[in-house]
XYZ file of C-alpha atoms in Angstrom:
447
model
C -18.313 -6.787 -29.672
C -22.333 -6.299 -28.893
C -22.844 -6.158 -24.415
C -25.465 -9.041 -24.328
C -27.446 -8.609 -20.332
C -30.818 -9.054 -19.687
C -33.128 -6.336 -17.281
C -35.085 -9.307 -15.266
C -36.118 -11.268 -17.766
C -36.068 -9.389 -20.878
C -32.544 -9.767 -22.885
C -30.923 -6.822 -24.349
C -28.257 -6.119 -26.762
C -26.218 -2.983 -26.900
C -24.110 -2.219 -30.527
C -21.453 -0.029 -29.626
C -20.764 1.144 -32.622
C -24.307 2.182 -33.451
C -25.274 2.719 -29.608
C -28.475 0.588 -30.481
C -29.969 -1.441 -28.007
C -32.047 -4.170 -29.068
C -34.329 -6.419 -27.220
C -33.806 -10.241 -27.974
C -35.574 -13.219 -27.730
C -33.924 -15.849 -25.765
C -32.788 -18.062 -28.448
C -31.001 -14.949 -30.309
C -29.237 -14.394 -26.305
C -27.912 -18.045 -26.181
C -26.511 -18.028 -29.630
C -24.689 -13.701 -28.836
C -23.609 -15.311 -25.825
C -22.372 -18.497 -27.504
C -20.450 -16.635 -29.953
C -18.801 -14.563 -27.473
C -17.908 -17.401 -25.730
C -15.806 -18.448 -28.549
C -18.324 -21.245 -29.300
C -18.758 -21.637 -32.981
C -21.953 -20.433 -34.365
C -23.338 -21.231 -38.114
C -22.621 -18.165 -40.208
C -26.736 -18.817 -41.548
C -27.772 -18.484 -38.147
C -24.803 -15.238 -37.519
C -26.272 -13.411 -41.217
C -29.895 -13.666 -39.378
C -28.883 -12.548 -36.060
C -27.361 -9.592 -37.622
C -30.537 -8.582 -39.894
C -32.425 -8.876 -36.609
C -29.842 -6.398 -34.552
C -29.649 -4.177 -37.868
C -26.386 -4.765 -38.389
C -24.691 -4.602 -41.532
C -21.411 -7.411 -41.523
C -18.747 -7.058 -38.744
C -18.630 -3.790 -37.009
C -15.685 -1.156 -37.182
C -14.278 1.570 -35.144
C -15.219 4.432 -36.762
C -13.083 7.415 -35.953
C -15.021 10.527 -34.893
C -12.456 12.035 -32.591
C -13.804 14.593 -30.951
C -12.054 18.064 -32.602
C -9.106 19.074 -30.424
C -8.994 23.084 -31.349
C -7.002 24.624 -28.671
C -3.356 23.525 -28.112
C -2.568 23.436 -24.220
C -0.266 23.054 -21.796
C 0.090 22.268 -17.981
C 2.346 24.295 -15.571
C 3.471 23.059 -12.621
C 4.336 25.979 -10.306
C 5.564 23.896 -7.671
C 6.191 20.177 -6.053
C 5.093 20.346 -2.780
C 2.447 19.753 -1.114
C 0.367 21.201 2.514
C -1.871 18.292 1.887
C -0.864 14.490 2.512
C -3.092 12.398 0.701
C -2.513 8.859 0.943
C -3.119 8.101 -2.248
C -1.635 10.856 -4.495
C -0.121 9.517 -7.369
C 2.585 12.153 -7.151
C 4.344 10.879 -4.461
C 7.077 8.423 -4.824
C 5.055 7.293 -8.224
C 2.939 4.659 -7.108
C 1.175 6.342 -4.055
C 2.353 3.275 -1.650
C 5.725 5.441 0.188
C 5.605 7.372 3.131
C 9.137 8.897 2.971
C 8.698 11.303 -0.226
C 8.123 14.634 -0.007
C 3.930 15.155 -1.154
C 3.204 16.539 -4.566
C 6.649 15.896 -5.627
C 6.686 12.798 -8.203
C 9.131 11.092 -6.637
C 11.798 13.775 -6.287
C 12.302 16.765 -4.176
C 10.002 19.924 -3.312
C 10.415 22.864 -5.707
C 8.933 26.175 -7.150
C 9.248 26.920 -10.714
C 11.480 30.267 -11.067
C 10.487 33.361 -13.636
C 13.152 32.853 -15.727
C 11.601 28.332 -16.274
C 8.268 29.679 -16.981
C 9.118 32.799 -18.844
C 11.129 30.558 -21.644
C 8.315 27.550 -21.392
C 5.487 30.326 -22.501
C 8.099 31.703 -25.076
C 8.040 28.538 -26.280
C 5.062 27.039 -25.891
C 3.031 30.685 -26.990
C 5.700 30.411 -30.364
C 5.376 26.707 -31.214
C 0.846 27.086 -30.641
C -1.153 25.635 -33.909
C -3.556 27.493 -32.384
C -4.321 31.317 -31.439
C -6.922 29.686 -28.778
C -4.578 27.770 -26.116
C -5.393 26.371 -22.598
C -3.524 26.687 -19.738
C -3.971 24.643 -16.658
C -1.996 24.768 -13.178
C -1.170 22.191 -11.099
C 1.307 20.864 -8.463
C 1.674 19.748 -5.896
C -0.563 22.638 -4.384
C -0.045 25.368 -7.120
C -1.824 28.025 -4.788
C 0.858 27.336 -1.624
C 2.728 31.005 -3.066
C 0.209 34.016 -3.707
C 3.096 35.905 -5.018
C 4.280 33.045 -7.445
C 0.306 32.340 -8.579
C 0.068 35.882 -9.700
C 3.148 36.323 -11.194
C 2.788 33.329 -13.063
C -0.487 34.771 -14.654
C 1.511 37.771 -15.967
C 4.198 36.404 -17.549
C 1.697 34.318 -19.065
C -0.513 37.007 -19.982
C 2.509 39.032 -21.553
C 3.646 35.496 -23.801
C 0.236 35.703 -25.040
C -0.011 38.871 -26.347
C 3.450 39.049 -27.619
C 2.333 35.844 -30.072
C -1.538 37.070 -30.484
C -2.881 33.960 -28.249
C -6.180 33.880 -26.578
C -5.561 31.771 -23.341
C -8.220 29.754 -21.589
C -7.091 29.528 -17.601
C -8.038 26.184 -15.190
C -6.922 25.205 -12.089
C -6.456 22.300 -9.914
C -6.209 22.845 -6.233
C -6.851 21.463 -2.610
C -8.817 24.425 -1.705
C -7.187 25.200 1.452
C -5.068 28.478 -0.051
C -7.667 30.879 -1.790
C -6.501 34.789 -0.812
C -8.208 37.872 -1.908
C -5.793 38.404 -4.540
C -6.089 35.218 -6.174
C -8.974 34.389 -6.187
C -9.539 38.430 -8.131
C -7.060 36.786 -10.143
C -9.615 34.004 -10.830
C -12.878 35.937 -11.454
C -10.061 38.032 -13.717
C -9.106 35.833 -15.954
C -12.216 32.914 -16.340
C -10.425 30.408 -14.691
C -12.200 26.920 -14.305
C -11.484 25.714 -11.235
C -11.394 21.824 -9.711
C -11.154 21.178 -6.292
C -9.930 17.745 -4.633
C -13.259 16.516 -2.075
C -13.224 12.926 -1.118
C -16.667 12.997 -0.502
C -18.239 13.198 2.943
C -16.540 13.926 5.880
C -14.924 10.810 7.357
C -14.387 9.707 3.970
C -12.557 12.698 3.004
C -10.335 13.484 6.656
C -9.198 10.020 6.636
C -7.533 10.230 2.823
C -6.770 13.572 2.512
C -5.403 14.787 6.191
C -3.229 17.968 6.506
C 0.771 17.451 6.197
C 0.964 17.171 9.752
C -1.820 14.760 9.981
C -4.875 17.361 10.728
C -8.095 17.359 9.052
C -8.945 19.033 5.878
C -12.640 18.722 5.029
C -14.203 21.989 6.815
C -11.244 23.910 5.220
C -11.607 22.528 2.048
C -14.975 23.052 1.877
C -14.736 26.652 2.964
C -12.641 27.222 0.012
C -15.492 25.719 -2.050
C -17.508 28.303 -0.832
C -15.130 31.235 -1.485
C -14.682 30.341 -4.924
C -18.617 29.491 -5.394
C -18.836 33.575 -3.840
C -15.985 34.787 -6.466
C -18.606 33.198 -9.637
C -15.724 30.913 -10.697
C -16.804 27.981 -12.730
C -16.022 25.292 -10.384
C -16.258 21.872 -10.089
C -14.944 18.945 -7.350
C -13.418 15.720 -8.337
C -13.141 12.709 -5.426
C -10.894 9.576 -6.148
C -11.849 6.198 -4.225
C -9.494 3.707 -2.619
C -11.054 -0.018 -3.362
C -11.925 -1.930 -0.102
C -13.367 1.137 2.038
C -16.601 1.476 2.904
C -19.395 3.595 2.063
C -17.615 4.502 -1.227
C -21.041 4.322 -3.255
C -22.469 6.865 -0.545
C -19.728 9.474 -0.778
C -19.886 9.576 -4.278
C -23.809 10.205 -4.266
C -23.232 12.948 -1.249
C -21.205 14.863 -3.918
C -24.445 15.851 -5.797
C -25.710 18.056 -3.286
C -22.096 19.742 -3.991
C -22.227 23.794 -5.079
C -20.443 22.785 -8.304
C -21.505 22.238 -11.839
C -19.734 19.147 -12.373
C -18.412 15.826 -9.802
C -15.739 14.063 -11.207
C -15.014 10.450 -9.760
C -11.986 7.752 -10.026
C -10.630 4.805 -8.354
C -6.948 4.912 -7.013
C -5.984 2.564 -9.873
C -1.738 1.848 -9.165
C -0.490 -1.214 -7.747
C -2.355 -3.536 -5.926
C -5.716 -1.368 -6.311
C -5.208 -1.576 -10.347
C -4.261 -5.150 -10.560
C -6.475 -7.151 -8.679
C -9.859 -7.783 -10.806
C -13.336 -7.145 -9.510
C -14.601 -9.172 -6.584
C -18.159 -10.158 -6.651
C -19.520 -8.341 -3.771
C -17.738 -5.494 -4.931
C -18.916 -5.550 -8.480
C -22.271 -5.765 -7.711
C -22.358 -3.078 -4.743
C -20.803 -0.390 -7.475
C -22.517 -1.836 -10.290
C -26.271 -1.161 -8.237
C -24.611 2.415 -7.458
C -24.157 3.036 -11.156
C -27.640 2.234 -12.152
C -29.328 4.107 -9.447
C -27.278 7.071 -10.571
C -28.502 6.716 -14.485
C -31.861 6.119 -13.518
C -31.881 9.257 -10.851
C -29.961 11.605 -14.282
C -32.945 9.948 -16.230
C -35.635 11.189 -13.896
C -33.774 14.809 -14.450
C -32.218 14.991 -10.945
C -30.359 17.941 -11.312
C -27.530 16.411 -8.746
C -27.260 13.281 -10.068
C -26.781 15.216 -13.036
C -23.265 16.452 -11.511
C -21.778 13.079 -11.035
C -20.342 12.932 -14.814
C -18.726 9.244 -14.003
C -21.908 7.909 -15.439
C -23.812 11.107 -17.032
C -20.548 11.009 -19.917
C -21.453 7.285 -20.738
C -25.117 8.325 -21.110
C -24.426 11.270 -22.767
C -21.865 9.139 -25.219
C -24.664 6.383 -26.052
C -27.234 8.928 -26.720
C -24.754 11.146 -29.072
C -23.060 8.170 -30.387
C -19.868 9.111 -29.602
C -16.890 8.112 -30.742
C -13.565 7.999 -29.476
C -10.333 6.988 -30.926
C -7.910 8.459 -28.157
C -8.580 9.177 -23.867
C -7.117 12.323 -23.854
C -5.433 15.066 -25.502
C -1.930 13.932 -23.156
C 1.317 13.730 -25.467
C -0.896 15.510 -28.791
C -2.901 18.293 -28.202
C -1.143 18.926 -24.454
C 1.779 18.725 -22.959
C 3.195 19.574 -19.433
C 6.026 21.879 -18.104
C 7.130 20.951 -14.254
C 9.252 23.031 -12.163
C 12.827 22.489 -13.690
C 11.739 23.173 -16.997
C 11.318 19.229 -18.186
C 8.406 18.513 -20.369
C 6.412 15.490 -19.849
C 3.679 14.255 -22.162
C 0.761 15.267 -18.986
C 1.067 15.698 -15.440
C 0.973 12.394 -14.297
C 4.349 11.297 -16.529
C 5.558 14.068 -14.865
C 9.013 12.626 -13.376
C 8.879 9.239 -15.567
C 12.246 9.185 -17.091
C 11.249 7.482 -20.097
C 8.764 9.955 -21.451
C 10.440 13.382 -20.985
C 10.503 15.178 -23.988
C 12.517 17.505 -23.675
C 13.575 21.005 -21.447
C 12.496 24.228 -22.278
C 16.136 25.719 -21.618
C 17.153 23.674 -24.270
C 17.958 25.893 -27.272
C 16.173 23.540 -29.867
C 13.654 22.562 -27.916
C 9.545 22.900 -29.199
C 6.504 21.913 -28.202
C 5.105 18.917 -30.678
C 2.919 16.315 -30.325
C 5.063 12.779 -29.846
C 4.232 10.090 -32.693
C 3.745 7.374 -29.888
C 0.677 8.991 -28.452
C -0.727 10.264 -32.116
C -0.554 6.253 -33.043
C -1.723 4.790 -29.572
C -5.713 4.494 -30.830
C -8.428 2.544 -29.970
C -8.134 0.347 -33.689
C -4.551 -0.153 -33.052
C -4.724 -1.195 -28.987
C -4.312 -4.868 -27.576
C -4.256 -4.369 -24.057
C -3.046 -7.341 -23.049
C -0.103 -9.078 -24.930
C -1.403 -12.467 -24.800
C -3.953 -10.745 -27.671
C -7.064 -10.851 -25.593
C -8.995 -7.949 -24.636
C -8.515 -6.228 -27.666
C -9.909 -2.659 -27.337
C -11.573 -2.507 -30.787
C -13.978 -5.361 -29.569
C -15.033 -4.298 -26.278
C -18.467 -2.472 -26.131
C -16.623 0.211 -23.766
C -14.096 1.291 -26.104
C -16.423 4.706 -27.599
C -16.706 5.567 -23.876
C -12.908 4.896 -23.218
C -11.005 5.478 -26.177
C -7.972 3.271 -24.892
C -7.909 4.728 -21.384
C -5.558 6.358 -19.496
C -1.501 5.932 -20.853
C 0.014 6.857 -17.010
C -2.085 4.701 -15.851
C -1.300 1.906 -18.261
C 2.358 2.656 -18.082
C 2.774 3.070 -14.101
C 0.932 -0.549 -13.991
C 2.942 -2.627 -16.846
C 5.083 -0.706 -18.612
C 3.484 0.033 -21.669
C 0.981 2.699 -22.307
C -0.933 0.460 -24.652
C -1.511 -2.041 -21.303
C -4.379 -1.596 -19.050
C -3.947 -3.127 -15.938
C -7.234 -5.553 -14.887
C -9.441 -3.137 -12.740
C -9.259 0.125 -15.049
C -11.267 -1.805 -17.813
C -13.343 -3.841 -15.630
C -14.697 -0.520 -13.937
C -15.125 1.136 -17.097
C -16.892 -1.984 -18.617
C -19.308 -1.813 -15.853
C -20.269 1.763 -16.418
C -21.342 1.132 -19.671
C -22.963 -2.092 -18.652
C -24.659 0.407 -15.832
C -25.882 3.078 -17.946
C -27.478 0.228 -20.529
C -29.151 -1.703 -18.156
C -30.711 1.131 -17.283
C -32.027 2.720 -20.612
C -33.573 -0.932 -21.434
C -35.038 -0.777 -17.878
C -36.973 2.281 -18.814
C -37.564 1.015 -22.250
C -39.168 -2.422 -20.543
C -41.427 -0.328 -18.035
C -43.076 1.775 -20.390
C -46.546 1.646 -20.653
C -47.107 -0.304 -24.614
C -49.717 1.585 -26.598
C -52.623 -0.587 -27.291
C -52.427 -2.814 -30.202
């Protein structure tokens, strides 16, 4: 399906499968639109509309998955939390309860013990395609135990030299627990490193207070700056709850951040995922969007950072190609703190999808056919057969979105809810509109 907008009053058209964007008369507009519309067009009329937009027939997903060449794993040393962040999607599931424990998916606060992660890197080191494997922690707060940080890093070190494996380290955290020792442990090992900042400072304090309802942001942001000192490759990731405002500006406030990348999301369970775009709201984050592709296109290095709309930019240009989200359930699995297995972290606790415990005798690491098959050619996201991912324009920048997300919302992890695709259509739709806006304000050589 071609994205047919217009930049004032020139029309555009944007191929996703060639990442072309074509200017268009008006007449070729009404009939793209018509046609989308579900009006019927002439095929005469469809033959010379696709000379014009140099297309040859109907478009198909082409798969150029990106190569997956390092099998991985996620370890979650603990569930429990010092933070309690409103909207954490490891508490009680959906993020809505108030009387779970934080950082503990619904169940009760625990530390993973040697003897759990001693057989999951057996395991998981044994069963590797790959001598290069990636190991990420998570929780919870993985750093809460110094002791239990470091002594996870040797068992894992000693796992990976029994089997031969080269091990890539990252880490998720809050911030608030960097010691001496770990963070040597850090600058030891090449750990990536992702911190948890909400943005400014009222936006971040009022999400993501302390456990007993104290603020966070100066702490966090110290820890920033101790890992920054340490020469950690770090970056900071901020998640947005729909209906607050000053969203747009906490995002942008994030490029002035001492990190290499800024991650962004929506809180996208319940109520936040189902309800589509309102107006005013669309067109507030849509203006955000293309003011942040226009800043990355004047070669602001900060704007650079904010990698919720460099990525689509950087797909169009490279004409990327994406047949799956994530690696979740086929290159990467994840091992909680009693040993069950769950297809990433955020199934973690979802009945339905555990594959398995590592004390189990027979047990491996494998990836699951039902993630291998769930591809952007083979996705209807909706079961009424509408939105079909293999005709939206977003689906190269997507590749089918996220399954937890999809599952925690409807079900099925083949079932966006409403907001997830409308946000990532409009990020697309952002980073187009403004490529043709340069493309329409360049000077035109003389004829």
């Amino acid at each position: 399906m071609l994205l047919v907008d217009r930049a004032g009053d020139q029309a555009y058209a944007f191929d996703p499968e060639s990442a072309d964007i074509q200017l268009i008369p008006p007449e070729v507009e009404s009939v793209l639109r018509a046609s989308q519309a579900g009006e019927a067009v002439p095929e005469a009329l469809l033959e010379a509309l696709r000379e014009v937009l140099g297309l040859d027939g109907d478009p198909e997903v082409v798969a150029s998955e990106p190569a997956y060449d390092r099998w991985g794993v996620t370890v979650h040393l603990n569930h429990v939390c010092n933070l309690a962040c409103e909207y954490c999607y490891a508490d009680g599931r959906t993020s809505d309860s108030d009387g779970n424990v934080k950082g503990a998916y619904g169940g009760h606060s625990s530390v993973i013990s040697d003897g759990v992660l001693a057989e999951g890197m057996e395991k998981f080191m044994r069963d590797a395609p790959t001598d290069d494997v990636v190991i990420s922690f998570l929780g919870g707060e993985p750093l809460l135990s110094e002791t239990r940080f470091v002594e996870a890093i040797r068992i894992i070190d000693e796992k990976a030299s029994k089997y031969g494996r080269r091990p890539t380290f990252q880490l998720t955290t809050n911030g608030t627990r960097n010691t001496p020792e770990i963070l040597r442990c850090l600058q030891d090992h090449g750990f990536s490193v992702v911190v948890s900042v909400d943005g400014d400072r009222a936006t971040h304090n009022r999400q993501r207070p302390k456990a007993g309802g104290a603020e966070s942001y100066d702490q966090v942001l110290r820890g920033v700056g101790q890992l920054r000192d340490a020469g950690v490759r770090l970056g900071v990731r901020m998640t947005a709850i729909r209906g607050r405002p000053g969203i747009e500006a906490a995002h942008r406030s994030l490029a002035q951040a001492e990190a290499e990348a800024v991650g962004f999301q929506f809180h996208m369970y319940g109520g936040d995922a189902l309800r589509p775009f309102a107006q005013e709201e669309r067109e507030r984050l849509f203006a955000h969007y293309v003011a942040v592709a226009h800043a990355i296109l004047d070669g602001d290095p900060g704007a650079r950072k904010l990698t919720t709309i460099r990525d689509v930019l950087q797909d169009i240009a490279t004409k990327n190609k994406k047949q799956h989200h994530c690696a979740a359930g086929r290159w990467s699995n994840t091992l909680t703190p009693n040993g069950d297995v769950y297809p990433c972290h955020r199934f973690a606790g979802m009945a339905q999808f555990l594959t398995g415990n590592v004390l189990e005798d027979g047990f491996t690491f494998t990836s699951q056919a039902q993630f291998e098959d769930n591809t952007v050619s083979s996705r209807v996201v909706r079961r009424d057969g509408t939105q079909n991912c293999a005709l939206c324009y977003a689906h190269n920048t997507c590749g089918g979105g996220c399954a937890q997300i999809a599952a925690a919302n409807t079900g099925n992890i083949d079932e966006l809810p409403p907001f997830f695709c409308q946000e990532t259509r409009l990020r697309v739709q952002a980073a187009v509109r403004a490529l043709v806006e340069r493309l329409v304000a360049r000077p035109q050589p003389d004829a």
